[in-house]
Amino acid sequence: MRYEVEQKYRVSDGQALRAELAALGGDLGRARQEVDCYYNHPARDFAATDEALRIRTVEGVGRITYKGPKIDATTKTRREIEVPLAEQTAGTWDEVLQALGFRPVAEVRKQRRKAWVPWEGQRVEVSLDEVDEVGPFVELELLADESSLDTAKACLASLAQRLRLSGSERRSYLELLLESRGRA
């Protein structure tokens, strides 16, 4: 089973963070807009079960992603199943989901720049995000199986310390967006 191990932090000094990433060999790519449309299940409340279903579109290419509940109290580690969609089919998948009773909750829009940083024998994906209505964040992420979860979590915690990041944010961008709009 594949898990996404992630830690997210609000960014107060983006320039300093970009310099630290460059010093570690993290070459940030160009900014790309990502649009994530989140859905709620027709028979259970994903907000209550801590699950997520989304269609992400980046430059006309989509992916449908299911995220299971977080499995610990300190990181955003959760099961993730992601399926690439054929180009220009995200709208059709939206229609399929709605026909099955899934209802759109909200769209999260962000500008994202990615880098991969070699750290403790791992290749950590680092995403610098400017999230509409929410603000600037950085995400540190690794994919792991059950046997390597603790190693992945320790690696991300160590990199966060090296980058002088603190106050990990466990809420999703969707939760933060809905909170900023005064909705649960």
mmCIF file of C-alpha atoms in Angstrom:
data_model
loop_
_atom_site.group_PDB
_atom_site.id
_atom_site.type_symbol
_atom_site.label_atom_id
_atom_site.label_comp_id
_atom_site.label_asym_id
_atom_site.label_seq_id
_atom_site.Cartn_x
_atom_site.Cartn_y
_atom_site.Cartn_z
ATOM 1 C CA MET A 1 0.000 0.000 0.000
ATOM 2 C CA ARG A 2 1.343 3.425 -0.937
ATOM 3 C CA TYR A 3 1.259 6.320 1.519
ATOM 4 C CA GLU A 4 1.823 10.006 1.015
ATOM 5 C CA VAL A 5 3.932 11.366 3.877
ATOM 6 C CA GLU A 6 3.611 15.133 3.926
ATOM 7 C CA GLN A 7 4.365 18.080 6.131
ATOM 8 C CA LYS A 8 3.123 21.550 5.273
ATOM 9 C CA TYR A 9 4.201 24.914 6.680
ATOM 10 C CA ARG A 10 3.076 28.483 6.228
ATOM 11 C CA VAL A 11 5.830 30.522 4.558
ATOM 12 C CA SER A 12 6.802 33.849 6.070
ATOM 13 C CA ASP A 13 9.966 34.536 4.048
ATOM 14 C CA GLY A 14 9.772 32.970 0.600
ATOM 15 C CA GLN A 15 13.045 34.494 -0.586
ATOM 16 C CA ALA A 16 15.027 32.988 2.303
ATOM 17 C CA LEU A 17 13.363 29.611 1.773
ATOM 18 C CA ARG A 18 14.180 29.621 -1.947
ATOM 19 C CA ALA A 19 17.823 30.427 -1.091
ATOM 20 C CA GLU A 20 17.971 27.539 1.417
ATOM 21 C CA LEU A 21 16.491 25.145 -1.155
ATOM 22 C CA ALA A 22 19.026 26.252 -3.765
ATOM 23 C CA ALA A 23 21.852 25.706 -1.265
ATOM 24 C CA LEU A 24 20.631 22.125 -0.828
ATOM 25 C CA GLY A 25 20.520 21.511 -4.581
ATOM 26 C CA GLY A 26 16.778 22.067 -4.963
ATOM 27 C CA ASP A 27 16.226 23.699 -8.338
ATOM 28 C CA LEU A 28 12.723 25.171 -8.382
ATOM 29 C CA GLY A 29 10.813 24.664 -11.587
ATOM 30 C CA ARG A 30 8.553 27.217 -13.205
ATOM 31 C CA ALA A 31 5.251 28.099 -11.569
ATOM 32 C CA ARG A 32 2.254 26.153 -12.817
ATOM 33 C CA GLN A 33 -1.376 26.672 -11.922
ATOM 34 C CA GLU A 34 -3.101 23.705 -10.311
ATOM 35 C CA VAL A 35 -6.875 23.571 -9.947
ATOM 36 C CA ASP A 36 -8.209 20.978 -7.517
ATOM 37 C CA CYS A 37 -11.940 20.270 -7.530
ATOM 38 C CA TYR A 38 -12.943 18.421 -4.347
ATOM 39 C CA TYR A 39 -16.042 16.232 -4.024
ATOM 40 C CA ASN A 40 -18.103 14.851 -1.181
ATOM 41 C CA HIS A 41 -19.454 11.301 -1.202
ATOM 42 C CA PRO A 42 -23.220 10.864 -1.594
ATOM 43 C CA ALA A 43 -23.509 8.503 1.397
ATOM 44 C CA ARG A 44 -20.812 9.644 3.821
ATOM 45 C CA ASP A 45 -19.263 12.968 4.771
ATOM 46 C CA PHE A 46 -15.597 13.084 3.776
ATOM 47 C CA ALA A 47 -15.055 15.970 6.205
ATOM 48 C CA ALA A 48 -16.153 13.663 9.039
ATOM 49 C CA THR A 49 -14.183 10.623 7.785
ATOM 50 C CA ASP A 50 -11.071 12.696 6.968
ATOM 51 C CA GLU A 51 -11.004 11.458 3.359
ATOM 52 C CA ALA A 52 -10.687 13.391 0.115
ATOM 53 C CA LEU A 53 -11.586 12.868 -3.513
ATOM 54 C CA ARG A 54 -10.410 15.392 -6.062
ATOM 55 C CA ILE A 55 -9.758 16.006 -9.709
ATOM 56 C CA ARG A 56 -6.580 18.027 -10.219
ATOM 57 C CA THR A 57 -6.019 19.788 -13.523
ATOM 58 C CA VAL A 58 -2.621 21.143 -14.532
ATOM 59 C CA GLU A 59 -2.257 22.643 -18.001
ATOM 60 C CA GLY A 60 -5.186 20.625 -19.376
ATOM 61 C CA VAL A 61 -4.036 17.317 -17.906
ATOM 62 C CA GLY A 62 -6.010 15.795 -15.042
ATOM 63 C CA ARG A 63 -5.543 13.265 -12.268
ATOM 64 C CA ILE A 64 -8.200 11.826 -10.008
ATOM 65 C CA THR A 65 -6.995 11.234 -6.462
ATOM 66 C CA TYR A 66 -8.457 9.513 -3.413
ATOM 67 C CA LYS A 67 -6.831 10.246 -0.051
ATOM 68 C CA GLY A 68 -7.657 8.136 2.987
ATOM 69 C CA PRO A 69 -7.807 9.374 6.577
ATOM 70 C CA LYS A 70 -4.611 10.665 8.183
ATOM 71 C CA ILE A 71 -2.971 7.850 10.138
ATOM 72 C CA ASP A 72 -1.172 9.836 12.853
ATOM 73 C CA ALA A 73 -1.572 13.005 14.874
ATOM 74 C CA THR A 74 1.560 14.882 13.769
ATOM 75 C CA THR A 75 1.917 14.558 9.982
ATOM 76 C CA LYS A 76 -0.407 14.390 6.993
ATOM 77 C CA THR A 77 0.446 10.740 6.311
ATOM 78 C CA ARG A 78 -2.360 8.983 4.501
ATOM 79 C CA ARG A 79 -3.078 6.367 1.875
ATOM 80 C CA GLU A 80 -3.175 7.854 -1.603
ATOM 81 C CA ILE A 81 -4.511 6.382 -4.825
ATOM 82 C CA GLU A 82 -3.936 8.529 -7.901
ATOM 83 C CA VAL A 83 -4.941 7.795 -11.477
ATOM 84 C CA PRO A 84 -3.869 9.921 -14.459
ATOM 85 C CA LEU A 85 -6.666 10.983 -16.790
ATOM 86 C CA ALA A 86 -6.417 11.279 -20.540
ATOM 87 C CA GLU A 87 -5.825 14.837 -21.699
ATOM 88 C CA GLN A 88 -8.911 17.082 -21.593
ATOM 89 C CA THR A 89 -11.101 14.482 -19.785
ATOM 90 C CA ALA A 90 -11.294 16.089 -16.331
ATOM 91 C CA GLY A 91 -14.625 17.720 -17.252
ATOM 92 C CA THR A 92 -16.070 14.371 -18.320
ATOM 93 C CA TRP A 93 -14.953 12.789 -15.048
ATOM 94 C CA ASP A 94 -16.621 15.655 -13.183
ATOM 95 C CA GLU A 95 -19.862 14.743 -15.007
ATOM 96 C CA VAL A 96 -19.445 11.046 -14.123
ATOM 97 C CA LEU A 97 -18.868 11.779 -10.437
ATOM 98 C CA GLN A 98 -21.854 14.131 -10.251
ATOM 99 C CA ALA A 99 -24.052 11.593 -12.064
ATOM 100 C CA LEU A 100 -23.083 9.087 -9.352
ATOM 101 C CA GLY A 101 -24.165 11.511 -6.625
ATOM 102 C CA PHE A 102 -20.817 13.032 -5.659
ATOM 103 C CA ARG A 103 -21.151 16.751 -5.110
ATOM 104 C CA PRO A 104 -18.495 19.392 -5.716
ATOM 105 C CA VAL A 105 -17.434 21.083 -2.481
ATOM 106 C CA ALA A 106 -14.956 23.728 -3.662
ATOM 107 C CA GLU A 107 -12.079 24.429 -6.003
ATOM 108 C CA VAL A 108 -8.630 25.093 -4.611
ATOM 109 C CA ARG A 109 -6.465 27.135 -6.974
ATOM 110 C CA LYS A 110 -2.759 27.562 -6.478
ATOM 111 C CA GLN A 111 0.460 28.506 -8.206
ATOM 112 C CA ARG A 112 2.990 25.749 -7.493
ATOM 113 C CA ARG A 113 6.726 25.538 -8.007
ATOM 114 C CA LYS A 114 8.399 22.196 -7.357
ATOM 115 C CA ALA A 115 11.911 21.129 -6.483
ATOM 116 C CA TRP A 116 13.417 17.795 -5.518
ATOM 117 C CA VAL A 117 15.916 17.942 -2.691
ATOM 118 C CA PRO A 118 18.331 15.122 -1.903
ATOM 119 C CA TRP A 119 18.107 14.572 1.854
ATOM 120 C CA GLU A 120 19.166 11.627 4.050
ATOM 121 C CA GLY A 121 19.269 9.256 1.105
ATOM 122 C CA GLN A 122 15.821 10.299 -0.086
ATOM 123 C CA ARG A 123 14.585 12.538 -2.897
ATOM 124 C CA VAL A 124 12.128 14.872 -1.154
ATOM 125 C CA GLU A 125 9.519 16.652 -3.264
ATOM 126 C CA VAL A 126 9.258 20.272 -2.154
ATOM 127 C CA SER A 127 6.347 22.387 -3.372
ATOM 128 C CA LEU A 128 6.176 26.142 -2.913
ATOM 129 C CA ASP A 129 2.517 27.087 -3.151
ATOM 130 C CA GLU A 130 0.657 30.362 -3.387
ATOM 131 C CA VAL A 131 -2.908 29.297 -2.633
ATOM 132 C CA ASP A 132 -5.739 31.638 -3.621
ATOM 133 C CA GLU A 133 -7.559 32.982 -0.518
ATOM 134 C CA VAL A 134 -5.208 31.037 1.784
ATOM 135 C CA GLY A 135 -1.645 32.299 1.236
ATOM 136 C CA PRO A 136 1.897 30.961 0.802
ATOM 137 C CA PHE A 137 2.911 27.479 1.970
ATOM 138 C CA VAL A 138 5.643 24.920 1.468
ATOM 139 C CA GLU A 139 4.975 21.189 1.377
ATOM 140 C CA LEU A 140 7.586 18.498 1.950
ATOM 141 C CA GLU A 141 6.535 15.100 0.615
ATOM 142 C CA LEU A 142 7.710 11.530 0.211
ATOM 143 C CA LEU A 143 5.910 8.403 -0.923
ATOM 144 C CA ALA A 144 6.411 5.386 1.303
ATOM 145 C CA ASP A 145 5.114 1.909 2.007
ATOM 146 C CA GLU A 146 4.180 0.739 5.510
ATOM 147 C CA SER A 147 7.675 -0.510 6.295
ATOM 148 C CA SER A 148 9.320 2.860 5.562
ATOM 149 C CA LEU A 149 6.779 5.273 7.107
ATOM 150 C CA ASP A 150 8.855 6.101 10.193
ATOM 151 C CA THR A 151 11.977 6.707 8.090
ATOM 152 C CA ALA A 152 10.052 9.016 5.744
ATOM 153 C CA LYS A 153 8.527 10.992 8.636
ATOM 154 C CA ALA A 154 11.941 11.403 10.289
ATOM 155 C CA CYS A 155 13.474 12.524 6.988
ATOM 156 C CA LEU A 156 10.831 15.229 6.491
ATOM 157 C CA ALA A 157 11.132 16.414 10.103
ATOM 158 C CA SER A 158 14.908 16.672 9.705
ATOM 159 C CA LEU A 159 14.623 18.620 6.431
ATOM 160 C CA ALA A 160 12.022 20.947 7.953
ATOM 161 C CA GLN A 161 14.401 21.651 10.834
ATOM 162 C CA ARG A 162 17.249 22.346 8.371
ATOM 163 C CA LEU A 163 14.989 24.766 6.451
ATOM 164 C CA ARG A 164 13.972 26.416 9.751
ATOM 165 C CA LEU A 165 10.318 25.549 9.255
ATOM 166 C CA SER A 166 8.042 25.279 12.279
ATOM 167 C CA GLY A 167 4.372 24.987 13.087
ATOM 168 C CA SER A 168 3.391 22.140 10.767
ATOM 169 C CA GLU A 169 -0.127 22.603 9.337
ATOM 170 C CA ARG A 170 -2.176 19.382 9.221
ATOM 171 C CA ARG A 171 -5.277 20.904 7.663
ATOM 172 C CA SER A 172 -5.660 20.539 3.921
ATOM 173 C CA TYR A 173 -5.814 23.507 1.581
ATOM 174 C CA LEU A 174 -9.514 22.710 1.173
ATOM 175 C CA GLU A 175 -10.058 22.942 4.945
ATOM 176 C CA LEU A 176 -8.096 26.199 5.113
ATOM 177 C CA LEU A 177 -10.034 27.640 2.156
ATOM 178 C CA LEU A 178 -13.417 26.717 3.617
ATOM 179 C CA GLU A 179 -12.339 28.149 6.983
ATOM 180 C CA SER A 180 -11.277 31.411 5.319
ATOM 181 C CA ARG A 181 -14.740 31.583 3.719
ATOM 182 C CA GLY A 182 -16.400 30.901 7.079
ATOM 183 C CA ARG A 183 -17.629 27.406 6.127
ATOM 184 C CA ALA A 184 -16.858 24.061 7.693
#
